[in-house]
Tab-separated table of C-alpha atoms in Angstrom:
chain	number	residue	atom	x	y	z
A	1	ALA	CA	-3.773	18.352	6.798
A	2	GLN	CA	-6.675	15.989	7.447
A	3	SER	CA	-6.596	13.536	10.307
A	4	VAL	CA	-8.792	11.058	12.033
A	5	THR	CA	-8.697	10.139	15.763
A	6	GLN	CA	-10.152	7.061	17.211
A	7	PRO	CA	-9.467	7.439	20.877
A	8	ASP	CA	-10.266	3.901	21.888
A	9	ILE	CA	-7.720	1.262	20.854
A	10	HIS	CA	-9.969	-1.546	21.942
A	11	ILE	CA	-13.417	-1.900	23.471
A	12	THR	CA	-15.085	-4.842	25.093
A	13	VAL	CA	-18.886	-5.154	24.957
A	14	SER	CA	-21.184	-7.868	26.191
A	15	GLU	CA	-23.199	-9.584	23.557
A	16	GLY	CA	-26.553	-7.909	23.363
A	17	ALA	CA	-25.358	-4.657	24.799
A	18	SER	CA	-25.223	-1.366	22.843
A	19	LEU	CA	-22.059	-0.118	21.245
A	20	GLU	CA	-20.623	3.272	20.430
A	21	LEU	CA	-17.231	3.717	18.742
A	22	ARG	CA	-15.887	7.224	18.698
A	23	CYS	CA	-14.291	9.056	15.765
A	24	ASN	CA	-13.161	12.639	15.502
A	25	TYR	CA	-11.820	14.198	12.420
A	26	SER	CA	-9.947	17.280	11.269
A	27	TYR	CA	-10.634	18.380	7.689
A	28	GLY	CA	-10.491	21.702	5.956
A	29	ALA	CA	-13.582	21.381	3.888
A	30	THR	CA	-16.804	19.483	4.023
A	31	PRO	CA	-15.767	15.999	5.012
A	32	TYR	CA	-16.845	12.785	3.425
A	33	LEU	CA	-16.781	10.245	6.246
A	34	PHE	CA	-16.644	6.478	6.282
A	35	TRP	CA	-16.677	3.576	8.609
A	36	TYR	CA	-15.004	0.301	7.514
A	37	VAL	CA	-14.822	-3.006	9.300
A	38	GLN	CA	-11.930	-5.468	9.003
A	39	SER	CA	-12.084	-9.067	10.129
A	40	PRO	CA	-8.721	-10.757	10.963
A	41	GLY	CA	-6.611	-11.306	7.831
A	42	GLN	CA	-9.238	-9.682	5.603
A	43	GLY	CA	-9.690	-6.523	3.648
A	44	LEU	CA	-11.984	-3.730	4.630
A	45	GLN	CA	-15.677	-3.740	4.206
A	46	LEU	CA	-17.677	-0.488	3.986
A	47	LEU	CA	-20.260	-0.210	6.790
A	48	LEU	CA	-21.660	3.184	5.970
A	49	LYS	CA	-20.773	6.592	4.673
A	50	TYR	CA	-21.768	10.244	5.050
A	51	PHE	CA	-21.540	12.637	2.131
A	52	SER	CA	-24.396	15.140	2.789
A	53	GLY	CA	-27.961	15.339	3.856
A	54	ASP	CA	-29.415	13.530	6.869
A	55	THR	CA	-26.675	13.501	9.490
A	56	LEU	CA	-27.842	10.124	10.873
A	57	VAL	CA	-26.862	7.476	8.349
A	58	GLN	CA	-27.806	3.868	8.340
A	59	GLY	CA	-25.384	1.112	7.312
A	60	ILE	CA	-25.169	-2.543	6.904
A	61	LYS	CA	-25.391	-5.115	9.669
A	62	GLY	CA	-27.553	-2.788	11.828
A	63	PHE	CA	-24.948	-0.088	12.258
A	64	GLU	CA	-25.633	3.608	12.172
A	65	ALA	CA	-23.463	6.758	12.556
A	66	GLU	CA	-24.208	10.346	13.305
A	67	PHE	CA	-22.301	13.260	11.822
A	68	LYS	CA	-21.980	16.173	14.205
A	69	ARG	CA	-20.230	19.077	12.546
A	70	SER	CA	-19.990	21.113	15.735
A	71	GLN	CA	-18.072	18.323	17.450
A	72	SER	CA	-16.205	17.186	14.381
A	73	SER	CA	-17.398	13.678	15.182
A	74	PHE	CA	-18.782	10.692	13.345
A	75	ASN	CA	-19.458	8.066	15.992
A	76	LEU	CA	-20.625	4.616	15.043
A	77	ARG	CA	-23.394	2.958	16.982
A	78	LYS	CA	-25.214	-0.352	17.227
A	79	PRO	CA	-28.066	-1.012	19.605
A	80	SER	CA	-27.378	-4.712	20.199
A	81	VAL	CA	-24.002	-6.275	19.493
A	82	HIS	CA	-23.619	-9.812	18.173
A	83	TRP	CA	-20.568	-12.013	18.641
A	84	SER	CA	-19.921	-11.820	14.906
A	85	ASP	CA	-19.370	-8.051	15.211
A	86	ALA	CA	-15.999	-8.684	16.833
A	87	ALA	CA	-13.509	-7.061	14.504
A	88	GLU	CA	-11.411	-3.997	13.857
A	89	TYR	CA	-13.270	-0.860	12.982
A	90	PHE	CA	-11.756	2.055	11.074
A	91	CYS	CA	-13.104	5.528	10.599
A	92	ALA	CA	-11.899	7.440	7.560
A	93	VAL	CA	-12.220	10.850	6.025
A	94	GLY	CA	-11.888	11.699	2.377
A	95	ALA	CA	-13.077	13.943	-0.457
A	96	VAL	CA	-15.083	13.219	-3.478
A	97	SER	CA	-12.586	14.374	-6.028
A	98	GLY	CA	-10.879	12.991	-9.080
A	99	TYR	CA	-9.603	10.231	-6.902
A	100	SER	CA	-10.791	9.773	-3.345
A	101	THR	CA	-7.774	9.527	-1.102
A	102	LEU	CA	-8.778	8.384	2.360
A	103	THR	CA	-7.144	9.133	5.727
A	104	PHE	CA	-7.779	6.413	8.233
A	105	GLY	CA	-7.837	6.389	11.975
A	106	LYS	CA	-5.750	3.868	13.874
A	107	GLY	CA	-8.758	1.643	14.354
A	108	THR	CA	-10.721	0.310	17.312
A	109	MET	CA	-10.684	-3.384	18.091
A	110	LEU	CA	-14.149	-4.565	19.244
A	111	LEU	CA	-14.184	-7.590	21.507
A	112	VAL	CA	-17.523	-9.146	22.304
A	113	SER	CA	-17.944	-11.060	25.550
A	114	PRO	CA	-20.586	-13.763	26.071
B	1	GLY	CA	-21.885	-4.077	-4.884
B	2	ALA	CA	-18.525	-3.433	-6.523
B	3	VAL	CA	-16.074	-6.294	-6.045
B	4	VAL	CA	-12.275	-6.138	-5.868
B	5	SER	CA	-10.303	-9.314	-6.034
B	6	GLN	CA	-6.706	-9.506	-4.745
B	7	HIS	CA	-4.337	-12.349	-5.450
B	8	PRO	CA	-2.571	-14.106	-3.868
B	9	SER	CA	-4.013	-13.988	-0.421
B	10	ARG	CA	-0.759	-15.224	1.096
B	11	VAL	CA	2.714	-15.523	-0.240
B	12	ILE	CA	6.007	-16.637	1.273
B	13	CYS	CA	9.223	-15.892	-0.520
B	14	LYS	CA	12.961	-15.937	-0.055
B	15	SER	CA	14.912	-12.751	0.575
B	16	GLY	CA	16.095	-11.191	-2.657
B	17	THR	CA	13.279	-12.465	-4.804
B	18	SER	CA	10.445	-10.383	-6.291
B	19	VAL	CA	6.771	-10.863	-5.617
B	20	LYS	CA	3.815	-9.634	-7.718
B	21	ILE	CA	0.408	-8.975	-6.188
B	22	GLU	CA	-2.595	-8.485	-8.415
B	23	CYS	CA	-5.653	-6.357	-7.755
B	24	ARG	CA	-8.695	-6.707	-10.055
B	25	SER	CA	-12.020	-4.872	-10.237
B	26	LEU	CA	-14.498	-7.535	-11.242
B	27	ASP	CA	-17.638	-5.516	-12.079
B	28	PHE	CA	-16.570	-1.948	-12.564
B	29	GLN	CA	-13.946	0.116	-14.278
B	30	ALA	CA	-11.307	1.068	-11.717
B	31	THR	CA	-10.017	4.404	-12.956
B	32	THR	CA	-8.104	4.772	-9.736
B	33	MET	CA	-6.482	2.120	-7.577
B	34	PHE	CA	-4.764	2.514	-4.244
B	35	TRP	CA	-2.190	0.394	-2.531
B	36	TYR	CA	-1.957	0.270	1.279
B	37	ARG	CA	0.367	-1.384	3.711
B	38	GLN	CA	-0.844	-2.425	7.101
B	39	PHE	CA	1.509	-3.295	9.970
B	40	PRO	CA	0.251	-5.445	12.882
B	41	LYS	CA	-2.210	-3.642	15.043
B	42	LYS	CA	-1.746	-0.515	13.001
B	43	SER	CA	-3.808	1.480	10.560
B	44	LEU	CA	-3.507	1.450	6.838
B	45	MET	CA	-0.669	3.376	5.333
B	46	LEU	CA	-1.270	4.621	1.812
B	47	MET	CA	1.649	3.684	-0.349
B	48	ALA	CA	0.625	4.941	-3.733
B	49	THR	CA	-2.235	5.980	-5.951
B	50	SER	CA	-2.512	4.942	-9.547
B	51	ASN	CA	-4.716	6.153	-12.313
B	52	GLU	CA	-5.193	3.902	-15.318
B	53	GLY	CA	-2.627	4.532	-17.942
B	54	SER	CA	-0.542	6.887	-15.835
B	55	LYS	CA	2.443	6.546	-13.515
B	56	ALA	CA	1.599	5.938	-9.907
B	57	THR	CA	1.931	8.725	-7.380
B	58	TYR	CA	3.848	7.512	-4.378
B	59	GLU	CA	3.509	8.764	-0.855
B	60	GLN	CA	6.500	10.308	0.865
B	61	GLY	CA	8.934	7.738	2.130
B	62	VAL	CA	7.779	4.923	-0.238
B	63	GLU	CA	10.488	3.715	-2.562
B	64	LYS	CA	9.116	3.690	-6.071
B	65	ASP	CA	11.870	1.443	-7.304
B	66	LYS	CA	11.158	-0.999	-4.525
B	67	PHE	CA	7.420	-1.078	-4.953
B	68	LEU	CA	6.582	-1.111	-8.627
B	69	ILE	CA	2.984	-0.324	-9.436
B	70	ASN	CA	1.402	-0.919	-12.858
B	71	HIS	CA	-2.149	0.101	-13.763
B	72	ALA	CA	-2.278	-0.764	-17.438
B	73	SER	CA	-5.959	-1.483	-17.696
B	74	LEU	CA	-9.248	-0.359	-16.146
B	75	THR	CA	-9.588	-3.639	-14.253
B	76	LEU	CA	-6.067	-4.528	-13.193
B	77	SER	CA	-3.307	-3.083	-11.106
B	78	THR	CA	-0.218	-4.888	-9.908
B	79	LEU	CA	2.244	-4.221	-7.113
B	80	THR	CA	5.581	-5.814	-7.435
B	81	VAL	CA	7.829	-5.876	-4.384
B	82	THR	CA	11.357	-6.153	-5.847
B	83	SER	CA	14.287	-7.755	-4.130
B	84	ALA	CA	12.136	-8.396	-1.054
B	85	HIS	CA	13.653	-8.435	2.423
B	86	PRO	CA	12.205	-9.493	5.747
B	87	GLU	CA	11.351	-5.916	6.620
B	88	ASP	CA	8.964	-5.903	3.608
B	89	SER	CA	6.856	-8.591	5.343
B	90	SER	CA	3.480	-7.052	5.891
B	91	PHE	CA	-0.173	-7.077	4.892
B	92	TYR	CA	-0.776	-5.338	1.598
B	93	ILE	CA	-4.290	-4.206	0.630
B	94	CYS	CA	-5.506	-2.718	-2.588
B	95	SER	CA	-8.660	-0.670	-3.207
B	96	ALA	CA	-10.259	0.735	-6.241
B	97	SER	CA	-12.751	3.430	-7.207
B	98	GLY	CA	-14.149	4.390	-10.568
B	99	GLN	CA	-16.952	4.172	-13.076
B	100	GLY	CA	-19.753	1.740	-12.431
B	101	ALA	CA	-19.118	1.950	-8.702
B	102	SER	CA	-20.490	4.432	-6.219
B	103	VAL	CA	-18.774	7.794	-6.488
B	104	GLY	CA	-16.246	8.515	-3.800
B	105	ILE	CA	-16.222	5.013	-2.491
B	106	GLN	CA	-13.116	2.855	-2.300
B	107	TYR	CA	-13.727	-0.847	-2.556
B	108	PHE	CA	-11.082	-3.041	-0.945
B	109	GLY	CA	-9.523	-6.338	-1.799
B	110	ALA	CA	-9.083	-8.987	0.832
B	111	GLY	CA	-5.403	-8.332	1.210
B	112	THR	CA	-2.168	-10.216	0.698
B	113	ARG	CA	-0.031	-11.443	3.537
B	114	LEU	CA	3.619	-11.273	2.446
B	115	SER	CA	6.226	-13.126	4.488
B	116	VAL	CA	9.898	-12.771	3.439
B	117	LEU	CA	12.231	-15.380	4.837
């Protein structure tokens, strides 16, 4: 069965500092990997995805993520965090099939300090 | 990008009543729609998957008679919480994927906060 682990429940970063959110997955085939962001009381917005090709993918809002097959990881990074980045971040794994069921991690809450 | 609209954003109802939540794809044909439930400070729990014109497939432990899902058109799916009780209070989120949107991507609605008194 597929699973996603986000080991950090919450992380606090100073504004302007760099950020890395960890994600490890377990999947029996080639994974399709996603990062979503959720602001309080809102739905999920897709930040970026990895399907194939270049293992370093760029997303919206200055985020990037790197797929490392050997480590079963898909960590999310941002070089300089802004206060507006404070939100919950979810990593997910899925398959491009008839319908793309996603398995989500438990999320990492990002807090940004002034 | 593909847009999914979910309505209402918030609903408060009395115990024993039924509540309907709508999920619409505004600019693409949603051949598949998903319904999730999210508990406070928890991840999303998939409740069911529905393909247009077919019966929904429910995840284990989700009562199909309690949570009625209809996906009668390529742009609309509804979730009806029947005879709601306080334990049904939660944040419900829909998502959709399909033709006219990027393959393999689920696009999410803004969610519905259900409070049952």
